[in-house]
């Protein structure tokens, strides 16, 4: 009840404040001597109430003003966000760093998120005076009427204990298990040994978890495992910075049997009776102390498992492998041969329910132990350039027809070739089944094995005069009750040869938002006569243009982090005149503001007298700005050597594709730091990439029509972005590049590990310095 009363009282106070502010606004208008400072101080004083305002309530604020300050120190790079009563301009046109100053002066990077102006790069335990200058604009065009100074202080980061993940610890690795801490000087540690057979009973993904509830910690210790060691360890704490400390688990586990362990770490300064999970100070890491590395391959023949040594990578023979089912029963036990290989039959893998295999246990001759969770996703290589169709079974059928489209009433000539895994011909009873687009079977034939010539058979399939149009299929079976071993598809449709020649000529050379697109279409019959009196239709799709200026094809135009959703435009196509000509017209209308180059991909269809259409396409440039900035690197593949010169040329191009001069441009070099936020949804682990910008340097340049302007920086290992902006027109371009000769320059997947060398090539006998950065 007390809380309810407080909300009601607070709401009443807020209502009085709103009334007073509204009266003052009506009396004094925007020139009120209280200015934006009055609203911000009141709102800041009741942040716990105004913080729950809805967007519609915020939109009803009397005028554009600073509202409150939000500081987030939980992120890798702390941010201070200034919240306003209106949304800010997030298009990149407005250079908001020109509208505030910081005392003491420091190098920062700012970005806009809705109604927030967020500033990164501030130091902890320092109070800054951020002055918002009059004229700072909102997205609506409203501006601050007077300067206002906001004190900003970043307090200490909250304490944190975190493991990085990964469960296998090679026996010969003497480094230990790394743990990351923030503002912690002492760790309390526990190590719990978990029975091997329990691994088949825990949920898949549990061993990936790095955070525990306090009750789960107690459950592991009391009923699922046994506490084998506990103690404390000092940490070389660096205030407000991440510190990585190696826990010497090999020394701790010396003399203890190999197996699966759970390493638990918590803040040593906390009361041990508290709920550590709620305070964010407990972390857990599953560790397998083993020298046995397991790799599995699953195919039609079953499951193949290889055992190798972590220390030497040599095959390990004599390792006993046990396949355990979901109900904890042992399905099969095999021992690896001299190649470290063991095979489990395919029949075991087809089991369901409690008999479904879930874990492979490995027991070495010296008591070593390891395991492999079969419920985890297989490693997908398709995005690494390794792809193709699924591996066939013992028999593979290749089917083809002499063409891909047929008229009703024609005969489809199909050929089927039966092959084994190595491509050798097979003679087997072959059943071919033809189905219509709706899945209904229309024909079937069985061919004896003796009738196959080199494993090949032909089948002429006669289509009826009323065969339905659409995608048909012929499937091949060696067992009619099993799945097909191959199939081929073809289309059934009415078609006749083209009779028209249509030529498109753009009458609008360049299109701007709000203007019309005009395209001339000239049509003639192939026998020479003008195609007069024919109707037509057309569409245009406004989309991003990957090559807006062919003469400057090596330049990047537009911000690389900008997006644009394609817009469809309906074209009006009058009947062709006596000469076979017509002009198609369409209105583009308003477009979303973007820095990316656009084009209108126009498709015009002219209808023949018989009803068929002849389609033609043409692209017309669309310009949302009268000028665009081009950036060209003087290096290849978006990569330079670490600390080497990253040089760029910059030009400005007008809507007519001619070079123009621009003055007063701003440029910025930004480092992109990407982290991955993991979360669990519907029992599966997913991730979200979070990229934060750190300003390296910035300045102003002028671009002329002569030699391109040159910009260059020598930068350490990492991902960077150069951005050039014209504050007057709002046009901007950026280029993303990588410093360090990288084996994988894309940071879009957390399981891609950037590997960089200090130079691209080496002589025999030289030493290569390679840097590996796990993400």
XYZ file of C-alpha atoms in Angstrom:
775
model
C 0.000 0.000 0.000
C 2.844 2.393 0.791
C 4.241 1.916 -2.685
C 0.857 2.558 -4.220
C 0.464 5.732 -2.226
C 3.912 6.872 -3.318
C 3.084 6.342 -6.997
C -0.186 8.231 -6.635
C 1.506 11.083 -4.793
C 4.347 11.085 -7.304
C 1.860 11.115 -10.169
C 0.096 14.067 -8.591
C 3.363 15.960 -8.217
C 4.232 15.183 -11.835
C 0.812 16.429 -12.956
C 1.311 19.693 -11.038
C 4.757 20.081 -12.597
C 3.328 19.488 -16.075
C 0.593 22.080 -15.478
C 3.106 24.635 -14.169
C 5.443 23.979 -17.105
C 2.537 24.296 -19.540
C 1.405 27.595 -18.015
C 4.942 28.971 -18.147
C 5.231 27.798 -21.742
C 1.945 29.551 -22.682
C 3.007 32.719 -20.852
C 6.587 32.881 -22.008
C 6.677 30.617 -25.091
C 10.061 29.362 -26.176
C 11.642 32.558 -24.915
C 10.785 31.716 -21.315
C 13.697 32.735 -19.083
C 13.573 29.277 -17.506
C 14.524 27.697 -20.873
C 15.287 24.019 -21.186
C 17.032 23.925 -17.827
C 13.783 24.148 -15.889
C 12.289 21.060 -17.513
C 15.476 19.050 -17.240
C 15.990 19.814 -13.546
C 12.417 18.923 -12.686
C 12.469 15.748 -14.766
C 15.852 14.795 -13.365
C 14.600 15.280 -9.809
C 11.818 12.740 -10.410
C 13.667 10.345 -12.710
C 12.076 7.313 -11.034
C 8.666 8.601 -12.147
C 9.361 10.262 -15.472
C 11.503 7.316 -16.472
C 8.319 5.305 -16.977
C 6.771 7.820 -19.406
C 5.506 6.327 -22.639
C 6.718 7.637 -26.035
C 3.329 9.344 -26.529
C 3.682 11.100 -23.191
C 7.188 12.228 -24.102
C 5.867 13.581 -27.406
C 3.474 15.783 -25.401
C 6.352 17.554 -23.595
C 6.010 21.335 -23.985
C 9.094 21.777 -26.156
C 12.418 20.258 -27.125
C 14.708 20.114 -24.082
C 17.198 17.954 -22.215
C 15.300 15.535 -19.968
C 17.665 13.370 -17.923
C 21.030 11.593 -17.821
C 21.512 7.816 -18.025
C 24.893 6.241 -17.230
C 25.657 2.580 -18.017
C 28.902 1.195 -16.611
C 28.027 -2.483 -17.136
C 29.136 -2.515 -20.791
C 32.739 -3.106 -21.885
C 32.923 0.593 -22.749
C 30.879 2.765 -20.418
C 28.370 5.197 -21.907
C 26.668 8.371 -20.710
C 23.402 9.005 -22.575
C 21.724 12.418 -22.569
C 17.978 11.880 -22.960
C 15.853 14.545 -24.661
C 12.116 15.114 -25.020
C 12.253 14.554 -28.787
C 13.956 12.018 -31.033
C 17.305 13.137 -32.454
C 18.543 12.967 -36.039
C 20.042 9.489 -36.519
C 20.608 9.846 -40.283
C 24.210 11.040 -39.899
C 23.476 14.476 -41.361
C 23.833 16.202 -37.990
C 27.320 16.190 -36.480
C 26.232 16.328 -32.846
C 29.802 16.597 -31.556
C 29.684 20.217 -32.795
C 26.819 20.893 -30.387
C 28.403 19.951 -27.073
C 31.674 20.524 -25.234
C 33.281 18.580 -22.392
C 35.327 19.925 -19.489
C 37.927 18.585 -18.846
C 38.481 18.073 -22.569
C 38.733 14.460 -23.676
C 38.434 12.495 -26.929
C 35.021 10.864 -27.184
C 32.762 9.173 -29.738
C 29.034 9.895 -29.852
C 26.056 8.243 -31.511
C 22.298 8.737 -31.544
C 19.714 6.163 -30.457
C 16.151 7.493 -30.735
C 15.931 10.325 -28.168
C 19.375 9.620 -26.675
C 22.738 11.213 -27.434
C 25.224 8.644 -26.087
C 28.846 9.545 -25.369
C 31.588 6.912 -25.007
C 35.227 7.396 -24.037
C 34.787 9.021 -20.607
C 37.004 7.917 -17.715
C 35.722 6.432 -14.478
C 35.725 8.371 -11.200
C 35.916 11.663 -13.067
C 33.253 14.353 -13.077
C 32.789 16.017 -16.450
C 30.828 19.142 -17.260
C 29.017 18.491 -20.548
C 27.686 21.723 -22.026
C 24.829 21.366 -24.500
C 24.990 24.312 -26.872
C 22.013 26.316 -28.039
C 20.979 25.265 -31.521
C 21.357 21.513 -30.873
C 18.654 20.142 -33.196
C 16.026 17.436 -32.849
C 14.860 15.290 -35.750
C 11.778 17.530 -35.975
C 13.924 20.620 -36.589
C 13.381 22.075 -33.102
C 16.492 23.394 -31.378
C 17.714 24.077 -27.858
C 17.146 27.748 -27.076
C 20.067 28.210 -24.650
C 23.189 26.506 -23.366
C 22.854 24.014 -20.526
C 25.592 22.292 -18.525
C 25.071 18.740 -17.259
C 27.452 17.157 -14.724
C 28.388 13.627 -15.781
C 30.177 11.182 -13.487
C 30.969 7.558 -14.260
C 31.036 5.585 -11.060
C 32.963 2.350 -10.637
C 31.972 -0.653 -12.711
C 29.993 -3.311 -10.819
C 32.033 -6.275 -9.636
C 32.118 -9.168 -12.075
C 33.383 -12.754 -12.244
C 33.196 -14.425 -15.649
C 34.598 -17.493 -17.380
C 35.039 -17.390 -21.140
C 33.530 -20.820 -21.919
C 34.982 -24.030 -23.356
C 35.103 -27.241 -21.337
C 38.178 -29.205 -22.386
C 41.468 -28.602 -20.620
C 44.348 -30.564 -22.189
C 46.356 -32.465 -19.609
C 49.659 -30.932 -20.692
C 48.384 -27.343 -20.546
C 50.124 -25.830 -17.543
C 48.644 -22.368 -17.983
C 45.418 -23.053 -16.134
C 41.830 -21.861 -16.546
C 41.415 -18.132 -17.292
C 38.837 -16.153 -15.292
C 37.952 -12.517 -15.981
C 37.219 -10.218 -13.025
C 36.305 -6.570 -12.630
C 36.840 -4.713 -9.329
C 37.531 -7.907 -7.388
C 40.699 -8.450 -5.357
C 40.075 -11.975 -4.012
C 38.283 -15.026 -5.410
C 36.644 -17.845 -3.492
C 36.987 -21.096 -5.472
C 35.348 -24.525 -5.399
C 36.012 -27.588 -7.530
C 33.335 -30.294 -7.749
C 33.915 -33.633 -9.466
C 30.899 -34.951 -11.419
C 30.367 -38.651 -12.130
C 30.866 -39.650 -15.762
C 27.438 -41.295 -16.127
C 25.737 -38.108 -14.921
C 26.843 -36.428 -18.154
C 24.244 -38.379 -20.122
C 21.474 -37.226 -17.787
C 22.080 -33.485 -17.706
C 20.449 -31.265 -20.295
C 22.355 -30.578 -23.469
C 24.011 -27.193 -23.192
C 24.380 -27.293 -19.409
C 28.140 -27.704 -19.709
C 28.206 -24.440 -21.709
C 26.646 -22.417 -18.920
C 28.996 -20.051 -17.115
C 26.521 -18.718 -14.528
C 24.884 -20.682 -11.739
C 22.014 -20.104 -9.357
C 23.020 -20.587 -5.729
C 20.642 -23.559 -5.411
C 22.262 -25.179 -8.447
C 25.658 -24.750 -6.834
C 24.391 -26.535 -3.716
C 22.703 -29.260 -5.780
C 25.910 -30.012 -7.677
C 27.875 -30.254 -4.455
C 25.391 -32.299 -2.425
C 23.714 -34.720 -4.856
C 25.287 -34.659 -8.321
C 28.983 -34.503 -7.482
C 31.549 -34.308 -4.741
C 33.533 -31.306 -3.489
C 37.224 -32.113 -4.013
C 38.801 -28.723 -3.190
C 37.971 -25.210 -2.044
C 40.047 -22.159 -1.219
C 40.808 -18.542 -2.093
C 43.088 -16.796 -4.566
C 44.281 -13.199 -4.750
C 43.690 -11.168 -7.924
C 45.902 -8.312 -9.150
C 42.950 -5.947 -9.362
C 43.075 -2.944 -11.710
C 40.271 -0.561 -10.822
C 37.447 -0.493 -13.394
C 39.362 -2.657 -15.830
C 39.043 -6.289 -16.826
C 41.703 -8.538 -15.326
C 42.385 -12.061 -16.586
C 43.802 -14.441 -13.979
C 44.855 -18.053 -14.540
C 43.580 -20.529 -11.972
C 46.285 -23.247 -11.600
C 43.834 -26.121 -11.767
C 46.536 -28.684 -12.630
C 48.294 -27.993 -9.365
C 44.966 -28.168 -7.536
C 43.924 -31.451 -9.192
C 47.317 -33.110 -8.864
C 46.783 -36.654 -7.626
C 43.061 -36.596 -8.286
C 41.500 -38.898 -10.902
C 40.791 -37.594 -14.413
C 37.193 -36.724 -15.141
C 34.658 -33.911 -15.449
C 34.902 -31.083 -12.937
C 32.918 -27.926 -12.281
C 35.073 -24.962 -11.267
C 33.075 -22.338 -9.325
C 34.420 -18.832 -8.689
C 32.836 -16.035 -6.679
C 33.795 -12.707 -5.169
C 35.789 -13.439 -2.048
C 34.592 -10.229 -0.396
C 30.950 -11.319 -0.461
C 29.165 -13.031 2.377
C 29.104 -16.736 1.550
C 25.514 -17.056 2.781
C 24.150 -14.571 0.233
C 22.528 -15.417 -3.082
C 25.526 -14.886 -5.334
C 23.578 -15.225 -8.584
C 21.371 -12.235 -7.843
C 24.424 -10.148 -7.031
C 26.139 -11.278 -10.263
C 29.242 -12.513 -8.499
C 29.218 -16.276 -9.093
C 30.483 -18.011 -12.216
C 31.036 -21.636 -13.193
C 33.200 -23.445 -15.705
C 32.980 -27.103 -16.666
C 36.436 -28.576 -17.123
C 37.466 -31.958 -18.494
C 40.997 -32.737 -17.364
C 42.001 -35.066 -20.185
C 44.512 -35.833 -22.921
C 41.897 -37.593 -25.102
C 40.507 -35.457 -27.935
C 37.389 -36.898 -29.604
C 36.096 -36.153 -33.105
C 33.022 -37.807 -34.617
C 31.649 -38.204 -38.144
C 28.150 -39.484 -38.799
C 26.999 -40.916 -42.113
C 24.986 -43.687 -43.682
C 27.387 -46.332 -42.350
C 27.000 -45.157 -38.747
C 29.066 -43.143 -36.278
C 32.842 -42.988 -36.558
C 34.842 -41.611 -33.626
C 38.540 -40.735 -33.666
C 40.640 -40.377 -30.516
C 43.814 -38.291 -30.582
C 46.196 -36.895 -28.020
C 45.863 -33.224 -27.150
C 49.553 -33.100 -26.373
C 50.902 -34.619 -29.609
C 47.856 -34.935 -31.940
C 48.876 -38.598 -32.490
C 46.133 -41.252 -32.800
C 45.362 -43.039 -29.561
C 44.717 -46.769 -29.822
C 43.258 -48.887 -27.051
C 40.791 -46.215 -25.874
C 37.495 -47.784 -24.789
C 34.507 -45.894 -26.190
C 31.046 -46.400 -24.672
C 27.880 -45.211 -26.421
C 25.337 -44.205 -23.736
C 21.610 -43.749 -24.357
C 19.275 -41.101 -23.015
C 18.009 -43.561 -20.368
C 21.645 -44.045 -19.204
C 21.907 -47.580 -20.615
C 25.033 -48.639 -22.481
C 24.215 -49.274 -26.142
C 27.630 -50.448 -27.330
C 31.296 -50.518 -26.360
C 34.178 -50.525 -28.842
C 37.920 -49.927 -28.637
C 39.897 -47.681 -30.961
C 42.385 -49.293 -33.340
C 45.920 -48.152 -34.125
C 44.526 -45.241 -36.172
C 42.532 -44.070 -33.158
C 39.311 -45.052 -34.931
C 36.194 -46.807 -33.684
C 32.868 -47.386 -35.452
C 29.327 -47.697 -34.116
C 26.721 -49.298 -36.446
C 24.070 -47.101 -38.050
C 21.202 -49.058 -36.468
C 22.053 -47.703 -33.014
C 21.728 -44.135 -34.242
C 18.188 -44.649 -35.525
C 16.832 -45.416 -32.046
C 14.295 -43.029 -30.513
C 12.993 -42.194 -27.043
C 15.073 -43.439 -24.146
C 17.200 -45.605 -26.457
C 18.444 -42.587 -28.459
C 22.237 -42.241 -28.119
C 23.332 -38.990 -26.453
C 26.942 -39.311 -25.224
C 30.161 -41.122 -26.141
C 32.366 -41.851 -23.091
C 36.103 -42.400 -23.601
C 38.282 -44.289 -21.109
C 42.031 -44.371 -21.687
C 44.362 -47.166 -20.652
C 45.897 -44.973 -17.927
C 42.535 -44.044 -16.390
C 42.106 -40.983 -18.563
C 38.550 -39.854 -19.309
C 36.756 -37.694 -21.875
C 33.309 -37.477 -23.435
C 31.504 -36.220 -26.540
C 27.904 -34.886 -26.416
C 26.108 -36.108 -29.549
C 23.185 -33.745 -28.905
C 25.294 -30.722 -29.743
C 25.029 -29.269 -33.235
C 27.458 -30.599 -35.813
C 30.053 -28.156 -37.118
C 28.644 -26.553 -40.266
C 31.208 -25.880 -42.995
C 28.839 -24.500 -45.633
C 29.759 -20.876 -44.864
C 33.466 -21.718 -45.166
C 33.258 -22.539 -48.858
C 32.560 -26.241 -48.284
C 29.070 -27.057 -49.489
C 27.094 -29.261 -51.866
C 24.253 -31.737 -51.754
C 23.844 -34.264 -48.970
C 25.972 -37.389 -49.126
C 24.064 -40.142 -50.966
C 23.352 -43.571 -49.597
C 24.733 -46.856 -50.982
C 22.842 -46.235 -54.259
C 22.662 -42.857 -55.954
C 20.430 -42.114 -58.951
C 21.028 -39.300 -61.439
C 17.952 -38.355 -63.489
C 17.625 -35.855 -66.333
C 15.241 -34.894 -69.161
C 16.119 -33.584 -72.630
C 14.670 -30.176 -71.776
C 13.123 -28.390 -68.802
C 9.694 -27.366 -70.094
C 6.984 -29.247 -72.023
C 3.573 -28.489 -73.483
C 0.548 -30.597 -72.542
C 0.326 -33.584 -74.897
C 4.088 -33.861 -75.465
C 6.317 -36.768 -74.413
C 8.948 -36.342 -71.689
C 12.094 -38.330 -72.445
C 13.725 -39.141 -69.100
C 16.986 -40.966 -68.391
C 18.017 -42.569 -65.075
C 21.521 -43.723 -64.133
C 22.150 -45.839 -61.030
C 25.568 -45.483 -59.410
C 27.235 -46.505 -56.162
C 29.293 -44.264 -53.887
C 32.355 -44.376 -56.146
C 30.380 -43.826 -59.358
C 30.330 -47.423 -60.603
C 27.222 -48.615 -62.483
C 24.684 -50.686 -60.550
C 22.107 -53.134 -61.891
C 19.008 -53.187 -59.702
C 15.250 -53.297 -60.061
C 14.244 -49.684 -60.740
C 10.836 -48.112 -60.138
C 10.048 -44.685 -61.621
C 7.068 -42.653 -60.391
C 5.746 -39.483 -62.060
C 3.704 -36.987 -59.988
C 1.775 -33.841 -60.890
C 2.279 -30.430 -59.213
C -0.418 -31.309 -56.649
C 1.471 -34.481 -55.641
C -0.924 -36.912 -57.321
C 0.757 -39.913 -58.969
C -0.022 -40.085 -62.699
C 2.293 -42.860 -63.964
C 4.582 -45.615 -62.708
C 6.906 -48.109 -64.353
C 9.182 -50.881 -63.071
C 12.326 -51.781 -64.998
C 14.058 -55.114 -64.399
C 17.723 -55.116 -63.436
C 18.595 -57.105 -66.583
C 17.121 -54.349 -68.761
C 19.525 -51.699 -67.449
C 22.435 -50.909 -69.756
C 25.462 -49.865 -67.681
C 23.009 -49.050 -64.890
C 21.009 -46.757 -67.194
C 17.324 -46.821 -68.199
C 15.080 -44.530 -70.241
C 11.371 -43.840 -69.800
C 9.178 -41.897 -72.247
C 6.390 -40.236 -70.248
C 3.393 -39.219 -72.393
C 1.590 -36.122 -71.059
C -2.160 -35.846 -71.626
C -3.611 -32.934 -73.559
C -5.064 -31.660 -70.291
C -1.918 -32.075 -68.181
C -2.016 -29.370 -65.464
C 0.545 -26.594 -65.656
C 3.268 -26.379 -63.031
C 6.281 -28.252 -61.667
C 6.182 -32.043 -62.281
C 8.529 -34.681 -60.845
C 9.913 -38.119 -61.674
C 11.357 -40.007 -58.683
C 13.513 -43.159 -58.776
C 13.165 -45.997 -56.227
C 15.109 -49.216 -55.701
C 12.668 -50.024 -52.867
C 9.188 -48.538 -53.441
C 8.577 -48.510 -49.681
C 11.754 -46.540 -48.927
C 12.790 -43.005 -49.803
C 13.644 -42.201 -53.426
C 17.296 -42.438 -54.428
C 16.986 -39.588 -56.924
C 14.536 -37.265 -58.662
C 14.215 -34.788 -61.497
C 11.743 -31.929 -61.975
C 10.375 -30.267 -65.102
C 7.714 -27.709 -65.983
C 4.538 -28.144 -67.981
C 3.313 -24.903 -69.597
C 1.980 -23.400 -72.806
C 4.778 -21.571 -74.590
C 5.431 -20.166 -78.039
C 8.525 -18.462 -79.468
C 8.918 -14.735 -78.910
C 7.452 -12.572 -81.695
C 8.349 -9.067 -80.478
C 11.545 -7.046 -80.191
C 11.256 -4.404 -77.468
C 13.891 -1.703 -76.884
C 13.849 0.542 -73.794
C 15.313 4.075 -73.721
C 15.229 6.178 -70.505
C 13.848 9.657 -71.096
C 14.610 10.465 -67.447
C 18.365 10.246 -67.067
C 18.469 10.776 -63.279
C 15.542 10.505 -60.857
C 15.122 12.449 -57.607
C 12.566 11.739 -54.845
C 9.163 13.133 -55.809
C 9.907 13.036 -59.538
C 8.565 10.880 -62.369
C 10.310 8.075 -64.207
C 9.797 8.130 -67.970
C 10.959 5.250 -70.161
C 10.371 5.005 -73.899
C 9.527 1.530 -75.257
C 9.887 0.833 -79.002
C 8.276 -2.416 -80.186
C 8.501 -4.170 -83.549
C 7.435 -7.595 -84.712
C 10.349 -9.841 -85.646
C 9.144 -9.918 -89.250
C 9.694 -6.118 -89.400
C 6.331 -4.399 -88.932
C 5.824 -1.859 -86.093
C 3.935 -3.366 -83.150
C 1.174 -0.777 -82.956
C -1.903 -0.809 -80.721
C -0.401 -3.158 -78.110
C -1.034 -2.771 -74.381
C 1.546 -3.165 -71.687
C 2.349 -2.811 -68.002
C 5.427 -2.080 -65.969
C 6.973 -1.834 -62.519
C 10.038 -0.209 -61.022
C 11.917 -1.199 -57.885
C 13.999 1.493 -56.166
C 16.903 -0.312 -54.517
C 20.565 0.050 -53.568
C 22.930 0.484 -56.511
C 26.171 -1.437 -56.116
C 27.906 0.453 -58.942
C 26.395 3.956 -59.195
C 29.255 5.512 -61.181
C 30.935 3.003 -63.534
C 33.818 5.409 -64.166
C 34.526 5.405 -60.405
C 33.856 1.710 -59.801
C 36.756 1.370 -57.335
C 35.204 3.885 -54.917
C 32.823 3.145 -52.043
C 29.779 5.452 -51.957
C 27.507 5.726 -48.909
C 27.914 4.680 -45.299
C 28.664 0.995 -44.957
C 26.421 0.771 -41.876
C 23.460 2.403 -43.660
C 20.442 0.441 -44.917
C 17.605 0.991 -47.377
C 14.431 -1.039 -47.932
C 13.437 -1.440 -51.579
C 10.398 0.538 -52.765
C 8.053 -0.677 -55.535
C 6.713 1.836 -58.069
C 3.821 1.077 -60.442
C 4.382 2.210 -64.043
C 1.601 3.313 -66.407
C 2.146 1.990 -69.964
C -0.185 3.441 -72.667
C -0.895 1.528 -75.894
C 1.832 1.678 -78.520
C 1.279 4.226 -81.296
C 1.429 3.661 -85.062
C 5.237 3.464 -84.908
C 5.138 0.870 -82.094
C 6.311 3.366 -79.441
C 4.969 4.282 -76.001
C 6.263 6.118 -72.923
C 5.891 4.420 -69.539
C 5.481 6.796 -66.591
C 5.768 6.216 -62.844
C 6.102 8.496 -59.816
C 8.829 7.713 -57.291
C 7.362 9.748 -54.403
C 9.174 10.347 -51.123
C 12.023 8.030 -50.145
C 13.626 7.292 -46.809
C 16.694 9.431 -46.278
C 19.823 7.387 -46.942
C 23.442 7.942 -47.848
C 23.493 4.874 -50.094
C 23.361 5.235 -53.897
C 20.072 4.036 -55.380
C 18.725 2.941 -58.724
C 15.301 2.271 -60.210
C 15.214 -1.161 -61.869
C 12.416 -0.746 -64.440
C 10.640 -3.721 -66.074
C 8.333 -3.045 -69.028
C 6.102 -5.805 -70.445
C 4.452 -5.432 -73.876
C 1.530 -7.791 -74.585
C 1.424 -9.552 -77.937
C -1.928 -10.003 -79.753
C -2.038 -13.639 -78.582
C -1.697 -12.625 -74.905
C 2.004 -13.445 -74.366
C 4.319 -10.746 -73.048
C 7.821 -9.638 -73.934
C 9.714 -8.244 -70.934
C 12.678 -5.873 -70.925
C 14.625 -4.282 -68.063
C 16.620 -1.085 -67.641
C 18.247 0.687 -64.653
C 17.972 4.445 -64.002
C 20.028 6.233 -61.279
C 18.109 7.619 -58.298
C 19.779 10.421 -56.341
C 18.642 11.388 -52.841
C 21.543 13.883 -52.661
C 22.961 16.154 -55.343
C 26.462 15.027 -54.466
C 28.063 11.832 -53.167
C 31.418 11.155 -51.527
C 33.608 8.348 -52.822
C 36.288 6.569 -50.761
C 38.904 4.328 -52.371
C 41.565 2.361 -50.456
C 45.086 2.079 -51.825
C 45.274 -1.549 -50.593
C 43.482 -4.736 -51.628
C 40.902 -7.009 -49.982
C 40.060 -4.546 -47.176
C 43.189 -5.462 -45.199
C 46.548 -3.925 -44.363
C 49.436 -5.230 -42.318
C 49.373 -4.408 -38.621
C 50.696 -0.892 -37.934
C 51.165 -0.356 -41.679
C 49.855 2.671 -43.560
C 46.134 2.451 -44.401
C 45.747 5.035 -47.150
C 42.585 6.280 -48.871
C 41.607 8.605 -51.716
C 38.440 10.701 -51.476
C 36.440 12.424 -54.230
C 33.037 14.079 -54.602
C 30.721 13.237 -57.511
C 27.579 15.099 -58.586
C 24.291 13.597 -59.717
C 25.470 13.928 -63.340
C 28.488 11.671 -62.605
C 30.924 14.614 -62.855
C 33.531 15.459 -60.225
C 32.595 18.411 -57.976
C 34.296 20.344 -55.161
C 33.110 20.216 -51.532
C 34.410 22.258 -48.598
C 34.057 21.854 -44.850
C 33.793 18.034 -44.778
C 34.443 16.141 -41.547
C 36.253 12.817 -41.285
C 36.651 10.328 -38.442
C 38.701 7.179 -37.885
C 36.887 4.735 -35.601
C 37.910 1.389 -34.150
C 35.117 -1.196 -34.104
C 35.191 -3.469 -31.059
C 32.790 -6.410 -31.446
C 31.653 -8.641 -28.610
C 29.074 -11.423 -28.600
C 26.166 -11.581 -26.202
C 25.085 -15.197 -25.770
C 21.574 -16.118 -24.674
C 19.435 -19.247 -24.546
C 16.097 -19.447 -26.371
C 13.888 -22.526 -26.684
C 16.719 -24.687 -25.385
C 19.216 -23.487 -28.007
C 22.134 -21.120 -27.579
C 22.022 -18.039 -29.778
C 24.162 -14.935 -29.935
C 23.934 -11.273 -30.796
C 26.926 -9.353 -32.109
C 27.406 -5.990 -30.373
C 29.797 -3.541 -32.042
C 30.951 -0.393 -30.270
C 32.870 2.456 -31.862
C 35.969 4.015 -30.297
C 37.055 7.291 -31.876
C 40.712 7.312 -32.934
C 40.934 10.780 -34.507
C 38.828 13.242 -36.503
C 39.182 16.473 -38.446
C 38.061 18.547 -41.430
C 39.031 18.424 -45.112
C 38.137 20.031 -48.441
C 37.707 18.032 -51.652
C 38.489 19.560 -55.037
C 38.052 18.474 -58.638
C 41.750 17.787 -59.179
C 43.734 15.031 -57.521
C 41.777 13.033 -54.916
C 42.262 14.010 -51.278
C 44.482 11.554 -49.434
C 43.950 10.308 -45.879
C 46.129 7.774 -44.055
C 46.656 6.229 -40.635
C 48.948 3.595 -39.109
C 46.791 1.475 -36.851
C 47.325 -1.558 -34.595
C 45.575 -4.907 -34.925
C 41.779 -4.609 -35.229
C 38.772 -3.586 -37.310
C 38.372 0.073 -38.291
C 36.091 2.406 -40.231
C 36.833 5.672 -42.020
C 33.821 7.984 -42.413
C 33.641 11.254 -44.380
C 30.556 13.467 -43.951
C 29.276 16.673 -45.539
C 27.324 18.470 -42.766
C 25.623 20.770 -45.284
C 24.054 18.197 -47.600
C 23.999 15.236 -45.199
C 25.787 12.968 -47.657
C 28.360 10.621 -46.143
C 30.480 7.610 -47.034
C 32.473 5.129 -45.012
C 34.866 2.239 -45.587
C 35.486 -0.663 -43.194
C 38.903 -2.323 -43.180
C 41.067 -4.619 -41.124
C 44.556 -3.952 -39.781
C 46.574 -7.179 -39.705
C 46.914 -9.736 -42.506
C 43.883 -11.744 -41.561
C 42.848 -15.284 -42.365
C 39.233 -14.299 -41.652
C 38.358 -10.646 -41.934
C 34.654 -11.130 -41.223
C 33.638 -10.833 -37.602
C 30.068 -11.982 -38.090
C 30.378 -15.326 -36.321
C 31.746 -15.967 -32.823
C 33.326 -19.233 -33.973
C 35.408 -17.437 -36.582
C 38.815 -16.831 -35.057
C 40.776 -13.915 -36.570
C 44.355 -14.982 -37.274
C 46.766 -12.239 -38.339
C 50.412 -12.279 -39.378
C 52.824 -9.344 -39.334
C 53.224 -9.400 -43.141
C 51.688 -11.171 -46.151
C 54.662 -13.300 -47.249
C 57.929 -14.668 -45.873
C 61.250 -15.950 -47.133
C 62.470 -19.412 -46.220
C 64.019 -19.300 -42.756
C 62.171 -16.160 -41.619
C 60.082 -16.057 -38.469
C 56.356 -15.410 -38.795
C 54.721 -13.546 -35.923
C 51.090 -14.672 -35.782
C 48.411 -13.197 -33.533
C 45.301 -15.234 -32.683
C 42.306 -13.492 -31.119
C 39.578 -15.821 -29.863
C 36.188 -14.065 -30.036
